[in-house]
Short mmCIF file of C-alpha atoms in Angstrom, two decimals:
data_model
loop_
_atom_site.label_atom_id
_atom_site.label_comp_id
_atom_site.label_asym_id
_atom_site.label_seq_id
_atom_site.Cartn_x
_atom_site.Cartn_y
_atom_site.Cartn_z
CA MET W 9 0.00 0.00 0.00
CA ALA W 10 1.40 3.36 -0.97
CA ALA W 11 1.59 5.76 1.94
CA LEU W 12 0.38 9.32 2.22
CA ALA W 13 1.64 12.53 3.77
CA ALA W 14 -0.30 15.26 5.51
CA VAL W 15 -2.38 17.78 3.60
CA THR W 16 -3.24 19.59 6.80
CA LEU W 17 -3.00 18.86 10.51
CA LEU W 18 -6.51 18.25 11.74
CA ALA W 19 -6.59 17.11 15.32
CA GLY W 20 -10.11 15.71 15.19
CA CYS W 21 -12.40 14.56 17.96
CA GLU W 22 -12.12 17.75 20.00
CA GLY W 23 -14.71 20.08 18.46
CA GLY W 24 -18.14 21.17 19.65
CA VAL W 25 -20.34 19.04 21.87
CA ASP W 26 -23.35 17.08 20.68
CA THR W 27 -25.41 16.11 23.69
CA GLY W 28 -27.71 13.65 21.98
CA SER W 29 -27.52 10.66 19.65
CA PRO W 30 -28.38 11.71 16.10
CA ALA W 31 -31.54 10.09 14.85
CA GLY W 32 -30.87 10.38 11.13
CA ASP W 33 -31.14 7.30 8.98
CA SER W 34 -29.57 8.33 5.70
CA PRO W 35 -28.54 5.39 3.48
CA ALA W 36 -24.90 4.44 3.77
CA ALA W 37 -22.64 5.63 1.00
CA VAL W 38 -21.93 2.88 -1.49
CA ASP W 39 -18.44 1.50 -0.91
CA GLY W 40 -18.01 -2.12 -1.81
CA ARG W 41 -14.58 -2.10 -0.16
CA ALA W 42 -15.89 -1.36 3.35
CA VAL W 43 -14.99 -4.13 5.78
CA SER W 44 -16.79 -5.29 8.93
CA PRO W 45 -14.84 -4.41 12.08
CA LEU W 46 -15.12 -8.05 13.10
CA ASP W 47 -13.09 -8.97 9.99
CA ASN W 48 -10.68 -6.06 10.43
CA PRO W 49 -9.16 -6.41 13.92
CA ASP W 50 -6.09 -4.29 13.16
CA GLY W 51 -7.89 -1.53 11.29
CA THR W 52 -5.78 -1.79 8.16
CA GLU W 53 -8.77 -2.40 5.87
CA PRO W 54 -11.10 0.42 4.76
CA GLY W 55 -14.46 1.54 6.02
CA LEU W 56 -16.91 0.42 8.64
CA ALA W 57 -19.36 -2.02 7.07
CA PRO W 58 -22.70 -2.54 8.87
CA LEU W 59 -23.25 -5.67 10.96
CA THR W 60 -26.61 -7.15 10.01
CA GLY W 61 -26.53 -10.93 10.45
CA GLU W 62 -27.56 -12.54 13.73
CA ALA W 63 -24.22 -14.33 14.11
CA ASP W 64 -22.24 -11.12 13.63
CA ARG W 65 -24.40 -9.18 16.04
CA ALA W 66 -24.05 -11.95 18.62
CA ALA W 67 -20.26 -11.84 18.16
CA ALA W 68 -20.44 -8.07 18.58
CA VAL W 69 -22.27 -8.41 21.88
CA ASP W 70 -19.73 -10.97 23.11
CA LEU W 71 -16.90 -8.56 22.33
CA ILE W 72 -18.58 -5.56 23.97
CA GLU W 73 -19.23 -7.63 27.09
CA LYS W 74 -15.44 -7.93 27.53
CA VAL W 75 -15.08 -4.18 28.02
CA THR W 76 -14.69 -3.13 31.65
CA THR W 77 -16.35 -0.07 33.16
CA LYS W 78 -15.56 2.74 35.57
CA GLY W 79 -16.55 6.34 36.16
CA ARG W 80 -15.22 9.05 33.89
CA GLY W 81 -12.45 11.01 35.58
CA PRO W 82 -11.56 14.69 35.29
CA LYS W 83 -10.00 16.23 32.19
CA THR W 84 -7.37 17.93 34.33
CA GLY W 85 -3.98 18.01 32.62
CA TYR W 86 -5.23 16.87 29.22
CA ASP W 87 -3.34 18.25 26.23
CA ARG W 88 -3.18 16.87 22.69
CA ASP W 89 0.61 17.04 22.89
CA GLU W 90 0.53 14.36 25.60
CA PHE W 91 -0.21 11.95 22.70
CA GLY W 92 2.64 13.15 20.52
CA TYR W 93 2.41 15.62 17.66
CA ALA W 94 -0.52 15.06 15.33
CA TRP W 95 -0.22 12.21 12.82
CA LYS W 96 3.41 11.34 13.45
CA ASP W 97 4.85 8.49 11.41
CA THR W 98 7.15 7.24 14.15
CA ALA W 99 4.72 5.86 16.73
CA ASP W 100 5.97 2.33 17.29
CA GLY W 101 3.74 -0.70 17.65
CA VAL W 102 0.99 0.32 15.20
CA PRO W 103 0.34 -0.58 11.56
CA LEU W 104 1.77 1.70 8.84
CA ALA W 105 4.28 3.35 11.18
CA ARG W 106 7.65 4.44 9.79
CA ASN W 107 6.59 4.12 6.16
CA GLY W 108 7.62 7.65 5.21
CA CYS W 109 4.17 9.23 5.34
CA ASP W 110 2.11 10.49 8.24
CA THR W 111 -0.85 8.73 9.78
CA ARG W 112 -3.52 11.09 8.41
CA ASN W 113 -2.62 10.44 4.81
CA ASP W 114 -2.09 6.73 5.30
CA LEU W 115 -5.76 6.71 6.29
CA LEU W 116 -6.91 8.88 3.38
CA GLN W 117 -5.39 6.32 1.06
CA ARG W 118 -6.78 3.40 3.03
CA ASP W 119 -10.38 4.62 2.82
CA GLY W 120 -10.36 6.97 -0.18
CA GLN W 121 -11.21 6.03 -3.73
CA GLU W 122 -9.93 7.67 -6.91
CA VAL W 123 -7.09 9.09 -4.83
CA ARG W 124 -4.97 11.79 -6.47
CA PHE W 125 -1.55 12.85 -5.23
CA ARG W 126 0.38 16.08 -5.35
CA SER W 127 2.53 16.31 -8.45
CA GLY W 128 5.73 14.34 -7.97
CA SER W 129 4.48 12.62 -4.80
CA THR W 130 3.10 9.20 -4.01
CA CYS W 131 2.36 10.46 -0.53
CA VAL W 132 0.47 13.77 -0.33
CA VAL W 133 -3.23 13.38 -1.15
CA VAL W 134 -4.84 16.35 -2.90
CA ALA W 135 -8.17 14.79 -3.95
CA MET W 136 -10.24 11.66 -3.39
CA THR W 137 -13.76 10.29 -3.05
CA LEU W 138 -14.77 9.18 0.44
CA ALA W 139 -17.74 7.01 1.36
CA ASP W 140 -18.27 8.42 4.86
CA PRO W 141 -19.62 5.69 7.16
CA TYR W 142 -20.82 8.14 9.83
CA THR W 143 -23.23 10.11 7.64
CA GLY W 144 -23.73 7.81 4.66
CA LYS W 145 -22.61 10.60 2.34
CA THR W 146 -20.23 10.38 -0.58
CA ILE W 147 -17.75 13.23 -0.27
CA GLU W 148 -15.76 14.54 -3.22
CA TRP W 149 -12.84 15.86 -1.21
CA ARG W 150 -10.30 18.40 -2.44
CA LYS W 151 -7.25 19.86 -0.70
CA GLU W 152 -8.63 23.40 -0.86
CA ASN W 153 -11.48 22.27 1.42
CA ALA W 154 -9.25 20.19 3.68
CA SER W 155 -11.44 20.30 6.80
CA GLU W 156 -14.38 18.73 4.95
CA VAL W 157 -12.79 15.38 5.82
CA GLN W 158 -11.24 14.84 9.24
CA ILE W 159 -9.76 11.80 10.92
CA ASP W 160 -11.90 10.67 13.83
CA HIS W 161 -10.34 9.03 16.86
CA VAL W 162 -13.09 6.49 17.52
CA VAL W 163 -12.09 6.53 21.18
CA PRO W 164 -11.35 10.26 21.56
CA LEU W 165 -8.02 11.12 23.11
CA SER W 166 -9.62 13.31 25.76
CA TYR W 167 -12.04 10.50 26.62
CA SER W 168 -9.13 8.09 26.99
CA TRP W 169 -7.37 10.59 29.25
CA GLN W 170 -10.39 10.66 31.55
CA MET W 171 -10.57 6.87 31.50
CA GLY W 172 -6.96 6.28 32.49
CA SER W 173 -4.53 7.11 29.69
CA SER W 174 -3.28 10.01 31.81
CA ARG W 175 -1.32 7.31 33.67
CA TRP W 176 -0.02 5.52 30.59
CA SER W 177 3.46 5.88 29.18
CA LYS W 178 3.96 8.47 26.44
CA GLU W 179 4.66 5.64 24.01
CA LYS W 180 1.33 3.95 24.68
CA ARG W 181 -0.55 7.23 24.25
CA GLU W 182 1.21 7.81 20.93
CA GLN W 183 0.13 4.34 19.83
CA LEU W 184 -3.51 5.09 20.62
CA ALA W 185 -3.34 8.40 18.74
CA ASN W 186 -1.89 6.80 15.59
CA ASP W 187 -3.38 3.30 15.63
CA THR W 188 -5.30 2.51 12.45
CA LEU W 189 -7.80 0.59 14.61
CA ASN W 190 -8.80 3.85 16.29
CA LEU W 191 -8.91 6.08 13.20
CA ILE W 192 -11.54 6.64 10.51
CA PRO W 193 -11.74 9.44 7.89
CA VAL W 194 -15.20 11.00 8.16
CA GLU W 195 -17.16 14.14 7.37
CA GLY W 196 -15.63 17.06 9.29
CA ARG W 197 -18.94 18.31 10.68
CA ALA W 198 -19.79 14.89 12.11
CA ASN W 199 -16.38 14.65 13.74
CA SER W 200 -16.73 18.10 15.27
CA ALA W 201 -20.20 17.26 16.58
CA LYS W 202 -18.83 14.15 18.27
CA SER W 203 -16.16 16.09 20.18
CA ASP W 204 -14.85 13.81 22.97
CA SER W 205 -18.16 12.03 23.51
CA GLY W 206 -18.59 8.37 24.32
CA PRO W 207 -21.35 6.29 22.70
CA ALA W 208 -23.94 7.25 25.32
CA SER W 209 -23.71 10.88 24.16
CA TRP W 210 -22.97 10.50 20.45
CA LEU W 211 -23.51 7.89 17.77
CA PRO W 212 -23.06 8.16 14.00
CA PRO W 213 -26.09 9.73 12.29
CA ASN W 214 -26.12 6.74 9.91
CA LYS W 215 -28.01 4.18 12.00
CA ARG W 216 -26.86 1.29 9.83
CA VAL W 217 -23.28 1.50 11.14
CA ARG W 218 -24.03 2.09 14.83
CA CYS W 219 -23.41 -1.53 15.85
CA ALA W 220 -20.18 -1.56 13.81
CA TYR W 221 -19.14 1.69 15.49
CA ALA W 222 -19.82 0.18 18.92
CA VAL W 223 -17.69 -2.83 17.97
CA ARG W 224 -14.81 -0.63 16.87
CA PHE W 225 -15.03 1.37 20.11
CA ALA W 226 -14.94 -1.92 22.02
CA GLN W 227 -12.01 -3.26 19.99
CA VAL W 228 -9.92 -0.23 20.91
CA ALA W 229 -10.95 -0.39 24.57
CA VAL W 230 -10.06 -4.08 24.80
CA LYS W 231 -6.75 -3.70 22.98
CA TYR W 232 -5.61 -0.89 25.26
CA GLU W 233 -7.17 -2.36 28.41
CA MET W 234 -9.15 0.85 28.81
CA PRO W 235 -12.54 0.94 30.57
CA VAL W 236 -15.57 2.84 29.36
CA THR W 237 -18.38 4.32 31.42
CA THR W 238 -21.31 2.12 32.38
CA ALA W 239 -23.63 4.30 30.29
CA ASP W 240 -21.37 3.97 27.26
CA LYS W 241 -21.16 0.19 27.53
CA ARG W 242 -24.93 -0.04 27.92
CA MET W 243 -25.42 2.04 24.77
CA MET W 244 -22.88 -0.03 22.85
CA LEU W 245 -24.69 -3.24 23.74
CA GLU W 246 -28.02 -1.70 22.81
CA GLN W 247 -26.79 -0.88 19.29
CA CYS W 248 -26.02 -4.55 18.67
CA GLY W 249 -29.15 -5.96 20.31
CA GLY W 250 -27.50 -6.89 23.60
#
């Protein structure tokens, strides 16, 4: 897979607050490459395909049940820099690290279609088509409107800080911030609306991917041995019929 370099540094996941779960039910953008999170445990495959079959939803519930819970702590001391500079290529222990291109653009290539690069580069993305799983929209993205697509930290960094990453090593925090499992290119407005919310406060407007989103949130929590709030776990189970 060719790698990609940054078009712009978009921190993601730390915008305005949405205090409710969106109720929209727009059809998911057509992207035949989108992979179920259950079949994509390292996050190196594109998209977030809906989970619809009974067996998959049962597997989703089993996974979510493994997530531990605790109360959400204070945000005191949180700073994005505690997780390394945005989209660094040198975070060890995660896929696509040290390939010569930063994390943001690795992900644009992973999920984008009809990707175009800056002249003379196989790294810097200047245009692509994105099937956004969160809204169901197809976005024709161009560099001049860079913020139209942002990279969402599925488990927001601020959320992780309040759930215990404040006590992790710097290296582990950098892994979380640059792990393909925890990162999805999405519509910028949806990412800003999410802010640092957990699933009890925000879910993707596209209802078809809400169980898949809950699974991805759980996958990250399990991998990093990070608890979620009781309300968040309850909402995650609810999305998958648990």
